[in-house]
Amino acid sequence: MRLEAVLRVAGLTGGYSPRRPVLHQLDFAIKPGEMVGLIGLNGAGKSTTIKHILGLMKPIAGEISIRGTTLAEDAQRYRSSFAYVPETPILFDEMTVQEHLHLTGMAYNVPQELYARRSEQLLREFHMTAKQNAFSSHLSKGMKQKVMIMNALLPEPPLYIIDEPFLGLDPLGIRSLLELLVEVKNSGAAILMSSHILATVEMYCDRFLVLHQGRLVAQGTLEEVRAQSGDPKASLEEVFYRLVTGGDGDAPTA
């Protein structure tokens, strides 16, 4: 049975000015049970792509839909269908870890019984049980990032959008995150993950989007992007290097 895409980006052209678009005709989709890695140099347009998906920027052209719905058609359904983990943690200073989780549970209408089980599991998985009553202002950057990740995982939405999730995490936190991402992927969720750690992306992602100067220069499985780079045996890092340098050995200015 052919699965319908959870996230579909069709002909997306976007940016801060219609006269100088950052993104040019992006086309891709992510299906249930798929983890897709978004990779590119600094300035390639990864953050701009994510902002458009989140609804923080309006496309110049093209359409973005989640579960077949655009933001304009049903903003509540669209926004409740995804969870987002930003590169930099954003928390309320005078709220505890547990209060952040509770707020997220209410925002996504998570049933109380499920909330109790999921929050306890996440606190344990990320080794944050002892910190559940600590104010976020008293947490380290790594712990704040753990709180952001736990809040994203709590409601179990059909789509996860994760931007540079490993920054500030300790090895246990990275392992816990990756194990949980595999778990939610296997349960049927779709995941879009942007990261510069290509070895990890290669190991865990099913497909890859290679973004360069606002254009998708390759996409597909590792075998498919290898073929598009002209090297059928290369690692993802080598494939990426070939695609963004044009094979001439000189990386362009991002």
PDB file of C-alpha atoms in Angstrom:
ATOM      1  CA  MET A   1       0.000   0.000   0.000  1.00  0.00           C
ATOM      2  CA  ARG A   2       1.363   3.411  -0.996  1.00  0.00           C
ATOM      3  CA  LEU A   3       1.680   5.719   2.006  1.00  0.00           C
ATOM      4  CA  GLU A   4       0.601   9.334   1.649  1.00  0.00           C
ATOM      5  CA  ALA A   5       3.201  11.927   2.587  1.00  0.00           C
ATOM      6  CA  VAL A   6       2.957  13.553   6.028  1.00  0.00           C
ATOM      7  CA  LEU A   7       4.891  16.602   4.813  1.00  0.00           C
ATOM      8  CA  ARG A   8       4.771  17.755   1.214  1.00  0.00           C
ATOM      9  CA  VAL A   9       6.712  20.746  -0.127  1.00  0.00           C
ATOM     10  CA  ALA A  10       5.823  21.579  -3.729  1.00  0.00           C
ATOM     11  CA  GLY A  11       7.531  24.243  -5.817  1.00  0.00           C
ATOM     12  CA  LEU A  12       8.602  26.239  -2.779  1.00  0.00           C
ATOM     13  CA  THR A  13      10.256  29.528  -3.636  1.00  0.00           C
ATOM     14  CA  GLY A  14      10.776  31.715  -0.610  1.00  0.00           C
ATOM     15  CA  GLY A  15      12.846  34.132   1.407  1.00  0.00           C
ATOM     16  CA  TYR A  16      12.642  37.568   2.929  1.00  0.00           C
ATOM     17  CA  SER A  17      12.151  39.481  -0.330  1.00  0.00           C
ATOM     18  CA  PRO A  18      10.328  38.463  -3.536  1.00  0.00           C
ATOM     19  CA  ARG A  19      13.069  40.239  -5.473  1.00  0.00           C
ATOM     20  CA  ARG A  20      15.813  38.103  -3.960  1.00  0.00           C
ATOM     21  CA  PRO A  21      14.442  34.671  -3.033  1.00  0.00           C
ATOM     22  CA  VAL A  22      16.612  32.406  -0.880  1.00  0.00           C
ATOM     23  CA  LEU A  23      14.864  29.181  -1.893  1.00  0.00           C
ATOM     24  CA  HIS A  24      14.219  28.132  -5.473  1.00  0.00           C
ATOM     25  CA  GLN A  25      11.573  25.588  -6.490  1.00  0.00           C
ATOM     26  CA  LEU A  26      12.028  23.060  -3.686  1.00  0.00           C
ATOM     27  CA  ASP A  27      10.114  19.811  -4.134  1.00  0.00           C
ATOM     28  CA  PHE A  28      10.202  17.010  -1.564  1.00  0.00           C
ATOM     29  CA  ALA A  29       7.969  14.875   0.620  1.00  0.00           C
ATOM     30  CA  ILE A  30       8.364  12.856   3.808  1.00  0.00           C
ATOM     31  CA  LYS A  31       6.246   9.779   4.419  1.00  0.00           C
ATOM     32  CA  PRO A  32       5.206   8.107   7.684  1.00  0.00           C
ATOM     33  CA  GLY A  33       8.005   6.075   9.241  1.00  0.00           C
ATOM     34  CA  GLU A  34      10.725   8.032   7.477  1.00  0.00           C
ATOM     35  CA  MET A  35      13.636  10.062   8.873  1.00  0.00           C
ATOM     36  CA  VAL A  36      15.005  12.518   6.324  1.00  0.00           C
ATOM     37  CA  GLY A  37      18.229  14.471   6.775  1.00  0.00           C
ATOM     38  CA  LEU A  38      18.385  18.067   5.545  1.00  0.00           C
ATOM     39  CA  ILE A  39      22.024  18.961   4.958  1.00  0.00           C
ATOM     40  CA  GLY A  40      23.834  21.953   3.490  1.00  0.00           C
ATOM     41  CA  LEU A  41      26.487  24.564   4.103  1.00  0.00           C
ATOM     42  CA  ASN A  42      25.815  27.548   6.349  1.00  0.00           C
ATOM     43  CA  GLY A  43      23.671  29.904   4.293  1.00  0.00           C
ATOM     44  CA  ALA A  44      22.345  27.151   2.024  1.00  0.00           C
ATOM     45  CA  GLY A  45      18.750  27.855   3.074  1.00  0.00           C
ATOM     46  CA  LYS A  46      18.114  25.123   5.660  1.00  0.00           C
ATOM     47  CA  SER A  47      16.764  27.481   8.341  1.00  0.00           C
ATOM     48  CA  THR A  48      14.700  29.384   5.773  1.00  0.00           C
ATOM     49  CA  THR A  49      13.184  26.102   4.596  1.00  0.00           C
ATOM     50  CA  ILE A  50      12.294  25.162   8.166  1.00  0.00           C
ATOM     51  CA  LYS A  51      10.784  28.600   8.854  1.00  0.00           C
ATOM     52  CA  HIS A  52       8.509  28.212   5.853  1.00  0.00           C
ATOM     53  CA  ILE A  53       7.380  24.775   7.022  1.00  0.00           C
ATOM     54  CA  LEU A  54       6.705  26.151  10.508  1.00  0.00           C
ATOM     55  CA  GLY A  55       4.565  28.913   9.002  1.00  0.00           C
ATOM     56  CA  LEU A  56       6.867  31.690  10.212  1.00  0.00           C
ATOM     57  CA  MET A  57       7.477  32.804   6.628  1.00  0.00           C
ATOM     58  CA  LYS A  58       5.040  32.960   3.718  1.00  0.00           C
ATOM     59  CA  PRO A  59       6.137  31.326   0.457  1.00  0.00           C
ATOM     60  CA  ILE A  60       6.686  33.535  -2.552  1.00  0.00           C
ATOM     61  CA  ALA A  61       5.467  30.624  -4.644  1.00  0.00           C
ATOM     62  CA  GLY A  62       4.586  26.990  -4.081  1.00  0.00           C
ATOM     63  CA  GLU A  63       2.726  25.140  -1.343  1.00  0.00           C
ATOM     64  CA  ILE A  64       3.469  23.341   1.910  1.00  0.00           C
ATOM     65  CA  SER A  65       1.020  20.861   3.385  1.00  0.00           C
ATOM     66  CA  ILE A  66       1.047  18.601   6.441  1.00  0.00           C
ATOM     67  CA  ARG A  67      -1.312  15.621   6.329  1.00  0.00           C
ATOM     68  CA  GLY A  68      -2.885  17.187   3.229  1.00  0.00           C
ATOM     69  CA  THR A  69      -3.663  20.507   4.921  1.00  0.00           C
ATOM     70  CA  THR A  70      -2.031  23.881   4.324  1.00  0.00           C
ATOM     71  CA  LEU A  71      -1.632  26.575   6.965  1.00  0.00           C
ATOM     72  CA  ALA A  72      -4.140  28.792   5.146  1.00  0.00           C
ATOM     73  CA  GLU A  73      -6.767  26.040   5.034  1.00  0.00           C
ATOM     74  CA  ASP A  74      -6.690  25.091   8.728  1.00  0.00           C
ATOM     75  CA  ALA A  75      -4.044  26.724  10.907  1.00  0.00           C
ATOM     76  CA  GLN A  76      -4.939  24.754  14.048  1.00  0.00           C
ATOM     77  CA  ARG A  77      -4.815  21.357  12.351  1.00  0.00           C
ATOM     78  CA  TYR A  78      -1.592  22.312  10.545  1.00  0.00           C
ATOM     79  CA  ARG A  79       0.239  23.543  13.641  1.00  0.00           C
ATOM     80  CA  SER A  80      -0.939  20.708  15.892  1.00  0.00           C
ATOM     81  CA  SER A  81       0.463  18.178  13.422  1.00  0.00           C
ATOM     82  CA  PHE A  82       4.118  18.895  14.124  1.00  0.00           C
ATOM     83  CA  ALA A  83       6.585  19.453  16.952  1.00  0.00           C
ATOM     84  CA  TYR A  84       9.705  21.573  16.539  1.00  0.00           C
ATOM     85  CA  VAL A  85      13.084  21.485  18.272  1.00  0.00           C
ATOM     86  CA  PRO A  86      15.090  24.647  17.502  1.00  0.00           C
ATOM     87  CA  GLU A  87      18.857  24.906  17.483  1.00  0.00           C
ATOM     88  CA  THR A  88      18.794  27.275  20.485  1.00  0.00           C
ATOM     89  CA  PRO A  89      16.591  26.311  23.474  1.00  0.00           C
ATOM     90  CA  ILE A  90      13.700  28.696  24.170  1.00  0.00           C
ATOM     91  CA  LEU A  91      12.159  28.261  27.629  1.00  0.00           C
ATOM     92  CA  PHE A  92      10.341  30.294  30.275  1.00  0.00           C
ATOM     93  CA  ASP A  93      12.845  31.201  33.003  1.00  0.00           C
ATOM     94  CA  GLU A  94      10.379  30.980  35.894  1.00  0.00           C
ATOM     95  CA  MET A  95       8.830  27.653  34.942  1.00  0.00           C
ATOM     96  CA  THR A  96      10.118  24.278  36.033  1.00  0.00           C
ATOM     97  CA  VAL A  97      10.919  21.376  33.751  1.00  0.00           C
ATOM     98  CA  GLN A  98       7.727  19.605  34.806  1.00  0.00           C
ATOM     99  CA  GLU A  99       5.649  22.752  34.213  1.00  0.00           C
ATOM    100  CA  HIS A 100       7.004  23.042  30.674  1.00  0.00           C
ATOM    101  CA  LEU A 101       5.976  19.458  29.999  1.00  0.00           C
ATOM    102  CA  HIS A 102       2.554  20.062  31.511  1.00  0.00           C
ATOM    103  CA  LEU A 103       2.031  23.172  29.379  1.00  0.00           C
ATOM    104  CA  THR A 104       2.912  21.213  26.252  1.00  0.00           C
ATOM    105  CA  GLY A 105       0.540  18.430  27.257  1.00  0.00           C
ATOM    106  CA  MET A 106      -2.309  20.912  27.595  1.00  0.00           C
ATOM    107  CA  ALA A 107      -1.472  22.675  24.325  1.00  0.00           C
ATOM    108  CA  TYR A 108      -1.622  19.387  22.403  1.00  0.00           C
ATOM    109  CA  ASN A 109      -4.587  17.987  24.396  1.00  0.00           C
ATOM    110  CA  VAL A 110      -2.604  14.985  25.607  1.00  0.00           C
ATOM    111  CA  PRO A 111      -4.847  12.832  27.865  1.00  0.00           C
ATOM    112  CA  GLN A 112      -3.761  12.945  31.519  1.00  0.00           C
ATOM    113  CA  GLU A 113      -3.015   9.235  31.801  1.00  0.00           C
ATOM    114  CA  LEU A 114      -0.868   9.325  28.658  1.00  0.00           C
ATOM    115  CA  TYR A 115       0.803  12.534  29.822  1.00  0.00           C
ATOM    116  CA  ALA A 116       1.788  10.991  33.157  1.00  0.00           C
ATOM    117  CA  ARG A 117       3.290   7.936  31.488  1.00  0.00           C
ATOM    118  CA  ARG A 118       5.066   9.832  28.692  1.00  0.00           C
ATOM    119  CA  SER A 119       6.497  12.588  30.899  1.00  0.00           C
ATOM    120  CA  GLU A 120       7.866  10.072  33.406  1.00  0.00           C
ATOM    121  CA  GLN A 121       9.417   8.038  30.592  1.00  0.00           C
ATOM    122  CA  LEU A 122      11.040  11.093  28.985  1.00  0.00           C
ATOM    123  CA  LEU A 123      12.442  12.405  32.268  1.00  0.00           C
ATOM    124  CA  ARG A 124      13.968   8.994  32.866  1.00  0.00           C
ATOM    125  CA  GLU A 125      15.290   8.567  29.312  1.00  0.00           C
ATOM    126  CA  PHE A 126      17.045  11.945  29.380  1.00  0.00           C
ATOM    127  CA  HIS A 127      18.266  11.592  32.976  1.00  0.00           C
ATOM    128  CA  MET A 128      16.256  14.647  34.056  1.00  0.00           C
ATOM    129  CA  THR A 129      14.086  13.138  36.820  1.00  0.00           C
ATOM    130  CA  ALA A 130      16.154  14.839  39.535  1.00  0.00           C
ATOM    131  CA  LYS A 131      15.747  18.172  37.723  1.00  0.00           C
ATOM    132  CA  GLN A 132      12.004  18.021  37.070  1.00  0.00           C
ATOM    133  CA  ASN A 133      11.253  20.694  39.693  1.00  0.00           C
ATOM    134  CA  ALA A 134      14.171  22.954  38.745  1.00  0.00           C
ATOM    135  CA  PHE A 135      13.509  26.323  37.105  1.00  0.00           C
ATOM    136  CA  SER A 136      14.749  26.472  33.525  1.00  0.00           C
ATOM    137  CA  SER A 137      16.888  29.516  34.392  1.00  0.00           C
ATOM    138  CA  HIS A 138      18.954  27.212  36.634  1.00  0.00           C
ATOM    139  CA  LEU A 139      19.638  24.636  33.920  1.00  0.00           C
ATOM    140  CA  SER A 140      22.707  24.289  31.734  1.00  0.00           C
ATOM    141  CA  LYS A 141      22.368  24.787  27.970  1.00  0.00           C
ATOM    142  CA  GLY A 142      22.483  21.025  27.455  1.00  0.00           C
ATOM    143  CA  MET A 143      19.714  20.455  29.985  1.00  0.00           C
ATOM    144  CA  LYS A 144      17.609  23.195  28.367  1.00  0.00           C
ATOM    145  CA  GLN A 145      18.027  21.423  25.036  1.00  0.00           C
ATOM    146  CA  LYS A 146      16.865  18.195  26.671  1.00  0.00           C
ATOM    147  CA  VAL A 147      13.723  19.990  27.889  1.00  0.00           C
ATOM    148  CA  MET A 148      13.015  21.226  24.356  1.00  0.00           C
ATOM    149  CA  ILE A 149      13.419  17.717  22.983  1.00  0.00           C
ATOM    150  CA  MET A 150      11.220  16.170  25.689  1.00  0.00           C
ATOM    151  CA  ASN A 151       8.487  18.707  24.955  1.00  0.00           C
ATOM    152  CA  ALA A 152       8.622  17.833  21.256  1.00  0.00           C
ATOM    153  CA  LEU A 153       8.429  14.095  21.907  1.00  0.00           C
ATOM    154  CA  LEU A 154       5.658  14.293  24.511  1.00  0.00           C
ATOM    155  CA  PRO A 155       2.580  14.774  22.258  1.00  0.00           C
ATOM    156  CA  GLU A 156       3.708  12.201  19.663  1.00  0.00           C
ATOM    157  CA  PRO A 157       2.709  14.270  16.594  1.00  0.00           C
ATOM    158  CA  PRO A 158       2.840  12.840  13.058  1.00  0.00           C
ATOM    159  CA  LEU A 159       5.751  15.148  12.101  1.00  0.00           C
ATOM    160  CA  TYR A 160       8.930  16.184  13.918  1.00  0.00           C
ATOM    161  CA  ILE A 161      11.075  19.065  12.674  1.00  0.00           C
ATOM    162  CA  ILE A 162      14.458  19.022  14.390  1.00  0.00           C
ATOM    163  CA  ASP A 163      17.141  21.644  13.791  1.00  0.00           C
ATOM    164  CA  GLU A 164      20.711  20.801  14.920  1.00  0.00           C
ATOM    165  CA  PRO A 165      19.464  18.714  17.868  1.00  0.00           C
ATOM    166  CA  PHE A 166      22.832  17.540  19.180  1.00  0.00           C
ATOM    167  CA  LEU A 167      24.296  20.932  20.108  1.00  0.00           C
ATOM    168  CA  GLY A 168      24.971  21.039  23.834  1.00  0.00           C
ATOM    169  CA  LEU A 169      23.886  17.460  24.497  1.00  0.00           C
ATOM    170  CA  ASP A 170      26.155  15.091  26.394  1.00  0.00           C
ATOM    171  CA  PRO A 171      26.807  11.587  24.966  1.00  0.00           C
ATOM    172  CA  LEU A 172      23.968  10.065  27.021  1.00  0.00           C
ATOM    173  CA  GLY A 173      21.584  12.748  25.787  1.00  0.00           C
ATOM    174  CA  ILE A 174      22.576  12.183  22.163  1.00  0.00           C
ATOM    175  CA  ARG A 175      22.108   8.437  22.517  1.00  0.00           C
ATOM    176  CA  SER A 176      18.723   8.844  24.221  1.00  0.00           C
ATOM    177  CA  LEU A 177      17.552  11.244  21.516  1.00  0.00           C
ATOM    178  CA  LEU A 178      18.612   8.976  18.664  1.00  0.00           C
ATOM    179  CA  GLU A 179      17.026   5.917  20.265  1.00  0.00           C
ATOM    180  CA  LEU A 180      13.756   7.796  20.784  1.00  0.00           C
ATOM    181  CA  LEU A 181      13.799   9.156  17.233  1.00  0.00           C
ATOM    182  CA  VAL A 182      14.144   5.601  15.925  1.00  0.00           C
ATOM    183  CA  GLU A 183      11.283   4.582  18.199  1.00  0.00           C
ATOM    184  CA  VAL A 184       8.922   7.340  17.007  1.00  0.00           C
ATOM    185  CA  LYS A 185       9.926   6.703  13.388  1.00  0.00           C
ATOM    186  CA  ASN A 186       9.111   3.012  13.774  1.00  0.00           C
ATOM    187  CA  SER A 187       5.752   3.984  15.254  1.00  0.00           C
ATOM    188  CA  GLY A 188       4.910   5.811  12.007  1.00  0.00           C
ATOM    189  CA  ALA A 189       6.028   9.404  12.560  1.00  0.00           C
ATOM    190  CA  ALA A 190       7.846  11.430   9.905  1.00  0.00           C
ATOM    191  CA  ILE A 191      11.035  13.249  10.887  1.00  0.00           C
ATOM    192  CA  LEU A 192      12.893  16.087   9.166  1.00  0.00           C
ATOM    193  CA  MET A 193      16.278  16.576  10.828  1.00  0.00           C
ATOM    194  CA  SER A 194      18.816  19.247   9.954  1.00  0.00           C
ATOM    195  CA  SER A 195      22.346  18.555  11.188  1.00  0.00           C
ATOM    196  CA  HIS A 196      25.983  19.147  10.315  1.00  0.00           C
ATOM    197  CA  ILE A 197      27.040  15.847  11.903  1.00  0.00           C
ATOM    198  CA  LEU A 198      26.973  13.895   8.644  1.00  0.00           C
ATOM    199  CA  ALA A 199      28.182  10.582  10.073  1.00  0.00           C
ATOM    200  CA  THR A 200      25.171  10.475  12.408  1.00  0.00           C
ATOM    201  CA  VAL A 201      22.807  11.628   9.670  1.00  0.00           C
ATOM    202  CA  GLU A 202      24.126   8.888   7.377  1.00  0.00           C
ATOM    203  CA  MET A 203      23.679   6.227  10.050  1.00  0.00           C
ATOM    204  CA  TYR A 204      20.133   7.113  11.111  1.00  0.00           C
ATOM    205  CA  CYS A 205      18.359   8.779   8.178  1.00  0.00           C
ATOM    206  CA  ASP A 206      16.518   6.895   5.449  1.00  0.00           C
ATOM    207  CA  ARG A 207      16.827   9.630   2.838  1.00  0.00           C
ATOM    208  CA  PHE A 208      18.703  12.897   2.390  1.00  0.00           C
ATOM    209  CA  LEU A 209      18.012  16.377   1.035  1.00  0.00           C
ATOM    210  CA  VAL A 210      21.175  18.163  -0.096  1.00  0.00           C
ATOM    211  CA  LEU A 211      20.516  21.890  -0.209  1.00  0.00           C
ATOM    212  CA  HIS A 212      23.000  24.250  -1.854  1.00  0.00           C
ATOM    213  CA  GLN A 213      22.504  27.947  -2.581  1.00  0.00           C
ATOM    214  CA  GLY A 214      18.768  27.567  -2.047  1.00  0.00           C
ATOM    215  CA  ARG A 215      18.331  24.656  -4.439  1.00  0.00           C
ATOM    216  CA  LEU A 216      18.019  20.923  -3.912  1.00  0.00           C
ATOM    217  CA  VAL A 217      21.055  19.567  -5.739  1.00  0.00           C
ATOM    218  CA  ALA A 218      20.329  15.958  -4.739  1.00  0.00           C
ATOM    219  CA  GLN A 219      17.790  13.943  -2.793  1.00  0.00           C
ATOM    220  CA  GLY A 220      17.035  10.326  -2.101  1.00  0.00           C
ATOM    221  CA  THR A 221      18.546   7.330  -0.364  1.00  0.00           C
ATOM    222  CA  LEU A 222      22.298   7.096   0.152  1.00  0.00           C
ATOM    223  CA  GLU A 223      22.585   4.994  -3.003  1.00  0.00           C
ATOM    224  CA  GLU A 224      20.572   7.561  -4.954  1.00  0.00           C
ATOM    225  CA  VAL A 225      22.554  10.600  -3.802  1.00  0.00           C
ATOM    226  CA  ARG A 226      25.755   8.667  -4.426  1.00  0.00           C
ATOM    227  CA  ALA A 227      24.629   8.148  -8.023  1.00  0.00           C
ATOM    228  CA  GLN A 228      23.738  11.827  -8.331  1.00  0.00           C
ATOM    229  CA  SER A 229      27.219  12.771  -7.101  1.00  0.00           C
ATOM    230  CA  GLY A 230      28.908  10.393  -9.530  1.00  0.00           C
ATOM    231  CA  ASP A 231      30.553   8.234  -6.850  1.00  0.00           C
ATOM    232  CA  PRO A 232      28.669   4.988  -6.104  1.00  0.00           C
ATOM    233  CA  LYS A 233      30.854   4.047  -3.135  1.00  0.00           C
ATOM    234  CA  ALA A 234      31.278   7.368  -1.321  1.00  0.00           C
ATOM    235  CA  SER A 235      30.246   8.133   2.253  1.00  0.00           C
ATOM    236  CA  LEU A 236      27.580  10.796   2.798  1.00  0.00           C
ATOM    237  CA  GLU A 237      30.302  13.271   3.763  1.00  0.00           C
ATOM    238  CA  GLU A 238      32.171  12.605   0.510  1.00  0.00           C
ATOM    239  CA  VAL A 239      28.941  12.820  -1.478  1.00  0.00           C
ATOM    240  CA  PHE A 240      28.088  16.121   0.171  1.00  0.00           C
ATOM    241  CA  TYR A 241      31.557  17.527  -0.549  1.00  0.00           C
ATOM    242  CA  ARG A 242      31.322  16.575  -4.220  1.00  0.00           C
ATOM    243  CA  LEU A 243      27.844  18.063  -4.631  1.00  0.00           C
ATOM    244  CA  VAL A 244      28.567  21.428  -3.000  1.00  0.00           C
ATOM    245  CA  THR A 245      31.979  21.928  -4.618  1.00  0.00           C
ATOM    246  CA  GLY A 246      31.018  20.688  -8.049  1.00  0.00           C
ATOM    247  CA  GLY A 247      33.864  18.200  -7.806  1.00  0.00           C
ATOM    248  CA  ASP A 248      36.490  20.920  -8.227  1.00  0.00           C
ATOM    249  CA  GLY A 249      37.817  20.742  -4.680  1.00  0.00           C
ATOM    250  CA  ASP A 250      36.973  24.353  -3.812  1.00  0.00           C
ATOM    251  CA  ALA A 251      33.989  24.920  -1.555  1.00  0.00           C
ATOM    252  CA  PRO A 252      31.978  27.992  -2.557  1.00  0.00           C
ATOM    253  CA  THR A 253      31.246  30.803  -0.153  1.00  0.00           C
ATOM    254  CA  ALA A 254      28.034  30.075   1.747  1.00  0.00           C
TER     255      ALA A 254
END
